[in-house]
Amino acid sequence: MKNKIVIAHRGASGYLPEHTMESKVMAHNMNVDFIEQDLVLSKDDVPIVIHDIYLDDVTNVAQIYPEKKREDGRYYVIDFTFEELKQLNVYERFNPKTGKQIYPKRFSKKTQNFKLHSLQEEIEVIQDLNRSTGKKIGIYPEIKAPAFHHQEGKDMAKIVLQILEDYGYSTKNDDCILQCFDAKELRRIRKELKSELFLVQLMENPNETLQLKEFAQYADGVGPWYRLFLSETVDNKFTFTSFIKDAHALGLQVHTYTLRADDLKEFDSFTQMLDALLFQANVDGVFTDFPDLAVQFLTAQ
Ligand code: G3P
Ligand code: CA
């Protein structure tokens, strides 16, 4: 693996609606190292590339299948067959209560032609683009909400691992990184399901930074939210905790999320954010909605 990698977060999602095939093709053209696939199972056990177990914040499900709303007011991917899901239109992420886009400057909701797709469909496009362009861009699938899937009687990890193997992804050399927030499930993927893939333990809570040694028992890397190791910002200078050094000392790579040029928070510019995280903090990779900017930044070094 390269020294520093760029992961297209939900595709080139700063420019086209997240997880659409169009956003993945655009990301491929940006020469990223990996393209991300968040995965949720359909009723008929097809891994769908979508960020949430819900459909109503990126599709027109409420108009097409109003009768399928659950008591909590949400529409669940798992209640629909792949064929039914294919009938929906996909839009730039919005608040289902107000209809307003989360990132107002991004692609508008006017275009009606974007569709959901499966993991298999996306792998086939990426592999064929690799063939036709001579590139070697990897995939970075995430097992979403495994506990929810188990409750619904589904073993998503098993299904996904089989598909990955069918498409040639089974070892650390196969341009595939498998990620999950759920530590119990990722450990199971390594220990019980015997996966030899490069595994990344995602992290979102500060108390998880105390679990690095545990994670190193089964994972090859960790994927923390950058706020877990950004300790302080004073006068535009950043200080970091020992997290990255500690992870490296345990042999863990660190891929941090999520870098957004239109949501800079504590940073003045996207270049400053890239420099702080990739070089001052010394992470090994970044998940970003604007992968072209990260590739350009690294190329210019
Ligand atoms: O998977 C790492 C990155 O994608 C951040 O998580 O919530 O966007 O899937 P999320
Ligand atoms: Ca993800």
mmCIF file of C-alpha atoms and ligand atoms in Angstrom:
data_model
loop_
_atom_site.group_PDB
_atom_site.id
_atom_site.type_symbol
_atom_site.label_atom_id
_atom_site.label_comp_id
_atom_site.label_asym_id
_atom_site.label_seq_id
_atom_site.Cartn_x
_atom_site.Cartn_y
_atom_site.Cartn_z
ATOM 1 C CA MET A 1 0.000 0.000 0.000
ATOM 2 C CA LYS A 2 1.138 3.558 -0.718
ATOM 3 C CA ASN A 3 2.538 5.726 2.041
ATOM 4 C CA LYS A 4 -0.535 7.997 2.126
ATOM 5 C CA ILE A 5 -3.833 6.982 0.568
ATOM 6 C CA VAL A 6 -6.939 8.848 -0.577
ATOM 7 C CA ILE A 7 -10.299 7.134 -0.088
ATOM 8 C CA ALA A 8 -13.248 8.494 -2.055
ATOM 9 C CA HIS A 9 -15.816 8.780 0.752
ATOM 10 C CA ARG A 10 -19.148 7.508 -0.650
ATOM 11 C CA GLY A 11 -17.583 8.224 -4.091
ATOM 12 C CA ALA A 12 -16.860 11.760 -5.265
ATOM 13 C CA SER A 13 -19.702 12.735 -2.952
ATOM 14 C CA GLY A 14 -18.832 16.435 -2.801
ATOM 15 C CA TYR A 15 -19.783 16.662 -6.482
ATOM 16 C CA LEU A 16 -22.491 14.051 -7.154
ATOM 17 C CA PRO A 17 -25.062 12.378 -4.853
ATOM 18 C CA GLU A 18 -23.322 9.951 -2.496
ATOM 19 C CA HIS A 19 -22.995 6.278 -3.436
ATOM 20 C CA THR A 20 -24.457 6.724 -6.913
ATOM 21 C CA MET A 21 -22.574 4.848 -9.633
ATOM 22 C CA GLU A 22 -21.959 8.232 -11.249
ATOM 23 C CA SER A 23 -20.111 9.424 -8.125
ATOM 24 C CA LYS A 24 -17.989 6.247 -8.161
ATOM 25 C CA VAL A 25 -17.028 6.658 -11.821
ATOM 26 C CA MET A 26 -16.112 10.285 -11.153
ATOM 27 C CA ALA A 27 -13.949 9.209 -8.191
ATOM 28 C CA HIS A 28 -12.228 6.594 -10.339
ATOM 29 C CA ASN A 29 -11.327 9.320 -12.802
ATOM 30 C CA MET A 30 -9.750 11.331 -9.948
ATOM 31 C CA ASN A 31 -7.046 8.696 -9.423
ATOM 32 C CA VAL A 32 -7.943 7.911 -5.846
ATOM 33 C CA ASP A 33 -6.467 4.832 -4.167
ATOM 34 C CA PHE A 34 -9.752 3.377 -2.905
ATOM 35 C CA ILE A 35 -13.473 3.938 -3.453
ATOM 36 C CA GLU A 36 -15.782 3.380 -0.471
ATOM 37 C CA GLN A 37 -18.969 1.252 -0.374
ATOM 38 C CA ASP A 38 -21.213 1.453 2.729
ATOM 39 C CA LEU A 39 -23.375 -1.684 2.713
ATOM 40 C CA VAL A 40 -26.880 -2.585 3.907
ATOM 41 C CA LEU A 41 -28.791 -5.764 2.976
ATOM 42 C CA SER A 42 -32.035 -5.810 1.015
ATOM 43 C CA LYS A 43 -34.930 -8.127 1.935
ATOM 44 C CA ASP A 44 -33.588 -10.665 -0.586
ATOM 45 C CA ASP A 45 -30.034 -10.481 0.810
ATOM 46 C CA VAL A 46 -28.433 -8.247 -1.823
ATOM 47 C CA PRO A 47 -25.801 -5.884 -0.331
ATOM 48 C CA ILE A 48 -26.957 -2.409 -1.360
ATOM 49 C CA VAL A 49 -24.443 0.441 -1.524
ATOM 50 C CA ILE A 50 -26.040 3.022 0.796
ATOM 51 C CA HIS A 51 -24.923 4.775 3.959
ATOM 52 C CA ASP A 52 -27.850 4.098 6.291
ATOM 53 C CA ILE A 53 -30.287 1.328 7.098
ATOM 54 C CA TYR A 54 -32.930 3.939 6.136
ATOM 55 C CA LEU A 55 -33.951 5.079 2.665
ATOM 56 C CA ASP A 56 -35.834 8.297 3.320
ATOM 57 C CA ASP A 57 -32.928 10.769 3.461
ATOM 58 C CA VAL A 58 -31.481 9.954 0.035
ATOM 59 C CA THR A 59 -34.422 8.613 -2.026
ATOM 60 C CA ASN A 60 -38.050 9.319 -2.966
ATOM 61 C CA VAL A 61 -39.237 6.187 -1.107
ATOM 62 C CA ALA A 62 -41.956 8.124 0.773
ATOM 63 C CA GLN A 63 -43.636 8.997 -2.551
ATOM 64 C CA ILE A 64 -43.223 5.598 -4.240
ATOM 65 C CA TYR A 65 -43.953 3.179 -1.357
ATOM 66 C CA PRO A 66 -45.860 5.191 1.330
ATOM 67 C CA GLU A 67 -47.406 1.970 2.702
ATOM 68 C CA LYS A 68 -43.998 0.560 3.627
ATOM 69 C CA LYS A 69 -43.292 3.100 6.386
ATOM 70 C CA ARG A 70 -42.555 1.443 9.744
ATOM 71 C CA GLU A 71 -44.166 2.623 12.997
ATOM 72 C CA ASP A 72 -41.156 4.810 13.758
ATOM 73 C CA GLY A 73 -41.872 6.770 10.569
ATOM 74 C CA ARG A 74 -38.791 5.468 8.719
ATOM 75 C CA TYR A 75 -38.363 3.360 5.595
ATOM 76 C CA TYR A 76 -35.853 0.514 5.930
ATOM 77 C CA VAL A 77 -33.700 -0.891 3.114
ATOM 78 C CA ILE A 78 -34.203 -4.365 4.589
ATOM 79 C CA ASP A 79 -37.991 -4.198 3.946
ATOM 80 C CA PHE A 80 -37.495 -3.965 0.155
ATOM 81 C CA THR A 81 -36.324 -6.417 -2.486
ATOM 82 C CA PHE A 82 -33.507 -5.331 -4.787
ATOM 83 C CA GLU A 83 -36.034 -5.038 -7.622
ATOM 84 C CA GLU A 84 -38.192 -2.680 -5.516
ATOM 85 C CA LEU A 85 -35.168 -0.625 -4.498
ATOM 86 C CA LYS A 86 -34.266 -0.196 -8.165
ATOM 87 C CA GLN A 87 -37.553 1.706 -8.698
ATOM 88 C CA LEU A 88 -36.412 4.534 -6.403
ATOM 89 C CA ASN A 89 -34.637 7.715 -7.407
ATOM 90 C CA VAL A 90 -31.562 8.742 -5.423
ATOM 91 C CA TYR A 91 -30.884 12.356 -4.508
ATOM 92 C CA GLU A 92 -28.294 14.469 -2.781
ATOM 93 C CA ARG A 93 -28.692 13.821 0.988
ATOM 94 C CA PHE A 94 -31.555 15.816 2.542
ATOM 95 C CA ASN A 95 -33.485 16.149 5.783
ATOM 96 C CA PRO A 96 -36.616 13.983 5.258
ATOM 97 C CA LYS A 97 -38.664 16.260 7.562
ATOM 98 C CA THR A 98 -37.865 19.546 5.796
ATOM 99 C CA GLY A 99 -36.706 18.305 2.380
ATOM 100 C CA LYS A 100 -33.652 20.609 2.657
ATOM 101 C CA GLN A 101 -30.249 19.436 1.411
ATOM 102 C CA ILE A 102 -27.656 18.820 4.115
ATOM 103 C CA TYR A 103 -24.911 20.421 2.016
ATOM 104 C CA PRO A 104 -26.749 23.218 0.159
ATOM 105 C CA LYS A 105 -23.990 24.011 -2.336
ATOM 106 C CA ARG A 106 -23.741 20.456 -3.630
ATOM 107 C CA PHE A 107 -25.557 18.819 -6.548
ATOM 108 C CA SER A 108 -29.191 19.924 -6.584
ATOM 109 C CA LYS A 109 -32.212 17.634 -6.199
ATOM 110 C CA LYS A 110 -33.427 18.348 -9.747
ATOM 111 C CA THR A 111 -31.835 15.346 -11.473
ATOM 112 C CA GLN A 112 -34.143 12.336 -11.364
ATOM 113 C CA ASN A 113 -32.014 9.631 -12.926
ATOM 114 C CA PHE A 114 -29.778 8.334 -10.128
ATOM 115 C CA LYS A 115 -30.472 4.812 -8.845
ATOM 116 C CA LEU A 116 -29.386 2.503 -6.033
ATOM 117 C CA HIS A 117 -27.072 -0.384 -6.940
ATOM 118 C CA SER A 118 -25.566 -3.508 -5.421
ATOM 119 C CA LEU A 119 -22.025 -4.234 -4.244
ATOM 120 C CA GLN A 120 -21.612 -6.650 -7.153
ATOM 121 C CA GLU A 121 -22.651 -4.000 -9.698
ATOM 122 C CA GLU A 122 -20.190 -1.505 -8.261
ATOM 123 C CA ILE A 123 -17.303 -3.973 -8.156
ATOM 124 C CA GLU A 124 -17.935 -4.853 -11.798
ATOM 125 C CA VAL A 125 -17.802 -1.179 -12.817
ATOM 126 C CA ILE A 126 -14.626 -0.505 -10.814
ATOM 127 C CA GLN A 127 -12.891 -3.645 -12.080
ATOM 128 C CA ASP A 128 -13.845 -2.870 -15.674
ATOM 129 C CA LEU A 129 -12.676 0.742 -15.303
ATOM 130 C CA ASN A 130 -9.403 -0.591 -13.910
ATOM 131 C CA ARG A 131 -9.129 -2.797 -16.990
ATOM 132 C CA SER A 132 -9.976 -0.071 -19.521
ATOM 133 C CA THR A 133 -7.796 2.641 -17.917
ATOM 134 C CA GLY A 134 -4.927 0.459 -16.702
ATOM 135 C CA LYS A 135 -5.440 1.753 -13.146
ATOM 136 C CA LYS A 136 -5.455 -0.308 -9.981
ATOM 137 C CA ILE A 137 -8.042 1.375 -7.785
ATOM 138 C CA GLY A 138 -9.226 -0.585 -4.770
ATOM 139 C CA ILE A 139 -12.539 -1.008 -2.989
ATOM 140 C CA TYR A 140 -13.181 -0.136 0.671
ATOM 141 C CA PRO A 141 -16.500 -1.775 1.753
ATOM 142 C CA GLU A 142 -18.092 -1.154 5.160
ATOM 143 C CA ILE A 143 -20.387 -3.587 6.978
ATOM 144 C CA LYS A 144 -23.083 -1.219 8.294
ATOM 145 C CA ALA A 145 -25.134 -1.971 11.418
ATOM 146 C CA PRO A 146 -24.263 -5.680 11.826
ATOM 147 C CA ALA A 147 -26.215 -5.972 15.110
ATOM 148 C CA PHE A 148 -29.348 -4.674 13.377
ATOM 149 C CA HIS A 149 -28.867 -7.189 10.554
ATOM 150 C CA HIS A 150 -28.385 -10.071 13.033
ATOM 151 C CA GLN A 151 -31.597 -8.998 14.814
ATOM 152 C CA GLU A 152 -33.358 -9.212 11.462
ATOM 153 C CA GLY A 153 -31.947 -12.722 11.007
ATOM 154 C CA LYS A 154 -29.276 -11.788 8.487
ATOM 155 C CA ASP A 155 -25.511 -12.403 8.510
ATOM 156 C CA MET A 156 -24.296 -9.625 6.251
ATOM 157 C CA ALA A 157 -20.589 -10.216 6.876
ATOM 158 C CA LYS A 158 -20.821 -13.790 5.607
ATOM 159 C CA ILE A 159 -22.697 -12.706 2.478
ATOM 160 C CA VAL A 160 -20.278 -9.860 1.750
ATOM 161 C CA LEU A 161 -17.135 -11.956 2.318
ATOM 162 C CA GLN A 162 -18.404 -14.532 -0.185
ATOM 163 C CA ILE A 163 -19.080 -11.857 -2.812
ATOM 164 C CA LEU A 164 -15.655 -10.316 -2.241
ATOM 165 C CA GLU A 165 -14.009 -13.713 -2.646
ATOM 166 C CA ASP A 166 -16.006 -14.367 -5.840
ATOM 167 C CA TYR A 167 -14.580 -11.147 -7.278
ATOM 168 C CA GLY A 168 -10.991 -11.910 -6.275
ATOM 169 C CA TYR A 169 -10.731 -10.109 -2.948
ATOM 170 C CA SER A 170 -9.606 -12.427 -0.146
ATOM 171 C CA THR A 171 -6.133 -11.377 1.031
ATOM 172 C CA LYS A 172 -4.334 -8.196 2.093
ATOM 173 C CA ASN A 173 -2.791 -7.958 -1.397
ATOM 174 C CA ASP A 174 -6.116 -7.792 -3.217
ATOM 175 C CA ASP A 175 -6.834 -4.012 -3.213
ATOM 176 C CA CYS A 176 -9.698 -4.358 -0.767
ATOM 177 C CA ILE A 177 -9.998 -2.992 2.759
ATOM 178 C CA LEU A 178 -12.954 -4.101 4.866
ATOM 179 C CA GLN A 179 -14.170 -1.712 7.584
ATOM 180 C CA CYS A 180 -16.712 -1.789 10.412
ATOM 181 C CA PHE A 181 -17.620 0.344 13.445
ATOM 182 C CA ASP A 182 -18.767 -2.702 15.419
ATOM 183 C CA ALA A 183 -15.696 -4.203 17.138
ATOM 184 C CA LYS A 184 -17.451 -7.441 18.040
ATOM 185 C CA GLU A 185 -18.345 -8.042 14.382
ATOM 186 C CA LEU A 186 -14.944 -7.093 12.983
ATOM 187 C CA ARG A 187 -13.241 -9.417 15.466
ATOM 188 C CA ARG A 188 -15.679 -12.145 14.390
ATOM 189 C CA ILE A 189 -14.823 -11.493 10.732
ATOM 190 C CA ARG A 190 -11.166 -12.191 11.509
ATOM 191 C CA LYS A 191 -11.451 -14.929 14.142
ATOM 192 C CA GLU A 192 -14.614 -16.895 13.272
ATOM 193 C CA LEU A 193 -15.111 -16.165 9.596
ATOM 194 C CA LYS A 194 -11.317 -16.399 9.070
ATOM 195 C CA SER A 195 -11.051 -13.455 6.708
ATOM 196 C CA GLU A 196 -7.494 -12.650 5.608
ATOM 197 C CA LEU A 197 -8.481 -9.251 4.201
ATOM 198 C CA PHE A 198 -6.958 -5.976 5.422
ATOM 199 C CA LEU A 199 -9.388 -5.020 8.216
ATOM 200 C CA VAL A 200 -9.981 -1.519 9.592
ATOM 201 C CA GLN A 201 -11.682 -0.904 12.923
ATOM 202 C CA LEU A 202 -13.684 2.322 12.687
ATOM 203 C CA MET A 203 -13.861 4.504 15.793
ATOM 204 C CA GLU A 204 -16.169 7.352 16.780
ATOM 205 C CA ASN A 205 -16.112 7.577 20.590
ATOM 206 C CA PRO A 206 -13.210 8.967 22.654
ATOM 207 C CA ASN A 207 -13.244 5.958 25.017
ATOM 208 C CA GLU A 208 -12.388 3.690 22.062
ATOM 209 C CA THR A 209 -8.936 5.274 21.890
ATOM 210 C CA LEU A 210 -8.142 3.223 25.011
ATOM 211 C CA GLN A 211 -8.837 -0.001 23.117
ATOM 212 C CA LEU A 212 -6.030 0.172 20.552
ATOM 213 C CA LYS A 213 -4.268 -2.925 21.884
ATOM 214 C CA GLU A 214 -7.493 -4.943 21.595
ATOM 215 C CA PHE A 215 -8.052 -3.709 18.041
ATOM 216 C CA ALA A 216 -4.479 -4.683 17.100
ATOM 217 C CA GLN A 217 -5.329 -8.315 17.919
ATOM 218 C CA TYR A 218 -7.466 -8.623 14.783
ATOM 219 C CA ALA A 219 -7.316 -5.403 12.749
ATOM 220 C CA ASP A 220 -4.636 -4.055 10.413
ATOM 221 C CA GLY A 221 -5.735 -0.477 10.814
ATOM 222 C CA VAL A 222 -8.065 1.910 12.577
ATOM 223 C CA GLY A 223 -10.392 4.525 11.135
ATOM 224 C CA PRO A 224 -10.952 7.268 13.716
ATOM 225 C CA TRP A 225 -12.969 10.462 13.396
ATOM 226 C CA TYR A 226 -10.209 13.085 13.341
ATOM 227 C CA ARG A 227 -11.584 14.777 16.469
ATOM 228 C CA LEU A 228 -10.474 11.717 18.447
ATOM 229 C CA PHE A 229 -6.809 12.729 18.067
ATOM 230 C CA LEU A 230 -6.975 16.481 17.367
ATOM 231 C CA SER A 231 -6.310 17.742 20.847
ATOM 232 C CA GLU A 232 -6.271 21.513 20.581
ATOM 233 C CA THR A 233 -6.457 24.407 18.147
ATOM 234 C CA VAL A 234 -4.864 27.612 19.365
ATOM 235 C CA ASP A 235 -4.096 30.558 17.061
ATOM 236 C CA ASN A 236 -4.450 28.300 14.054
ATOM 237 C CA LYS A 237 -1.896 25.824 15.390
ATOM 238 C CA PHE A 238 -2.948 22.248 15.968
ATOM 239 C CA THR A 239 -1.817 19.817 18.588
ATOM 240 C CA PHE A 240 -2.499 16.109 18.511
ATOM 241 C CA THR A 241 -2.667 13.380 21.094
ATOM 242 C CA SER A 242 -0.279 10.423 21.001
ATOM 243 C CA PHE A 243 -2.996 8.345 19.295
ATOM 244 C CA ILE A 244 -1.367 8.096 15.843
ATOM 245 C CA LYS A 245 2.056 7.225 17.284
ATOM 246 C CA ASP A 246 0.458 4.662 19.586
ATOM 247 C CA ALA A 247 -1.417 3.081 16.693
ATOM 248 C CA HIS A 248 1.711 2.975 14.530
ATOM 249 C CA ALA A 249 3.680 1.419 17.392
ATOM 250 C CA LEU A 250 1.106 -1.394 17.426
ATOM 251 C CA GLY A 251 1.488 -1.856 13.668
ATOM 252 C CA LEU A 252 -1.895 -0.267 12.896
ATOM 253 C CA GLN A 253 -2.422 2.014 9.889
ATOM 254 C CA VAL A 254 -4.638 5.050 10.516
ATOM 255 C CA HIS A 255 -7.260 6.215 7.981
ATOM 256 C CA THR A 256 -9.215 9.190 9.311
ATOM 257 C CA TYR A 257 -12.645 10.560 8.346
ATOM 258 C CA THR A 258 -14.270 12.729 7.033
ATOM 259 C CA LEU A 259 -12.581 15.618 5.208
ATOM 260 C CA ARG A 260 -15.057 17.992 3.573
ATOM 261 C CA ALA A 261 -14.001 21.159 1.753
ATOM 262 C CA ASP A 262 -17.473 22.627 2.336
ATOM 263 C CA ASP A 263 -17.536 21.829 6.069
ATOM 264 C CA LEU A 264 -14.151 22.843 7.442
ATOM 265 C CA LYS A 265 -15.093 23.290 11.113
ATOM 266 C CA GLU A 266 -11.854 24.150 12.970
ATOM 267 C CA PHE A 267 -9.782 24.627 9.799
ATOM 268 C CA ASP A 268 -9.386 27.787 7.690
ATOM 269 C CA SER A 269 -8.930 25.992 4.405
ATOM 270 C CA PHE A 270 -9.047 22.494 2.970
ATOM 271 C CA THR A 271 -5.298 22.613 2.291
ATOM 272 C CA GLN A 272 -4.710 23.417 5.936
ATOM 273 C CA MET A 273 -6.923 20.502 6.958
ATOM 274 C CA LEU A 274 -5.080 18.097 4.629
ATOM 275 C CA ASP A 275 -1.688 19.290 5.828
ATOM 276 C CA ALA A 276 -2.657 19.084 9.510
ATOM 277 C CA LEU A 277 -4.060 15.556 9.287
ATOM 278 C CA LEU A 278 -1.767 13.949 6.696
ATOM 279 C CA PHE A 279 1.535 15.541 7.724
ATOM 280 C CA GLN A 280 1.310 17.071 11.188
ATOM 281 C CA ALA A 281 -0.775 14.285 12.706
ATOM 282 C CA ASN A 282 0.779 11.770 10.245
ATOM 283 C CA VAL A 283 -2.251 9.664 9.345
ATOM 284 C CA ASP A 284 -1.820 7.085 6.570
ATOM 285 C CA GLY A 285 -5.024 7.834 4.713
ATOM 286 C CA VAL A 286 -8.047 10.117 4.513
ATOM 287 C CA PHE A 287 -11.707 9.536 3.716
ATOM 288 C CA THR A 288 -12.810 12.600 1.797
ATOM 289 C CA ASP A 289 -15.854 13.859 -0.143
ATOM 290 C CA PHE A 290 -13.420 15.885 -2.311
ATOM 291 C CA PRO A 291 -10.889 13.245 -3.356
ATOM 292 C CA ASP A 292 -9.548 15.249 -6.314
ATOM 293 C CA LEU A 293 -8.311 17.944 -3.909
ATOM 294 C CA ALA A 294 -6.576 15.388 -1.675
ATOM 295 C CA VAL A 295 -4.928 13.669 -4.667
ATOM 296 C CA GLN A 296 -3.724 17.056 -5.980
ATOM 297 C CA PHE A 297 -2.415 17.996 -2.542
ATOM 298 C CA LEU A 298 -0.408 14.780 -2.184
ATOM 299 C CA THR A 299 0.866 14.918 -5.766
ATOM 300 C CA ALA A 300 2.223 18.431 -5.147
ATOM 301 C CA GLN A 301 4.343 17.343 -2.162
HETATM 302 O O1 G3P B 1 -16.344 4.591 7.121
HETATM 303 C C1 G3P B 1 -15.566 5.647 7.473
HETATM 304 C C2 G3P B 1 -16.248 6.888 7.059
HETATM 305 O O2 G3P B 1 -17.067 6.597 5.968
HETATM 306 C C3 G3P B 1 -17.025 7.562 8.124
HETATM 307 O O3 G3P B 1 -18.154 6.904 8.462
HETATM 308 O O4 G3P B 1 -20.509 7.369 8.807
HETATM 309 O O5 G3P B 1 -19.465 8.182 6.716
HETATM 310 O O6 G3P B 1 -19.780 5.742 7.070
HETATM 311 P P1 G3P B 1 -19.542 7.076 7.724
HETATM 312 CA CA CA B 2 -18.354 4.591 5.719
#
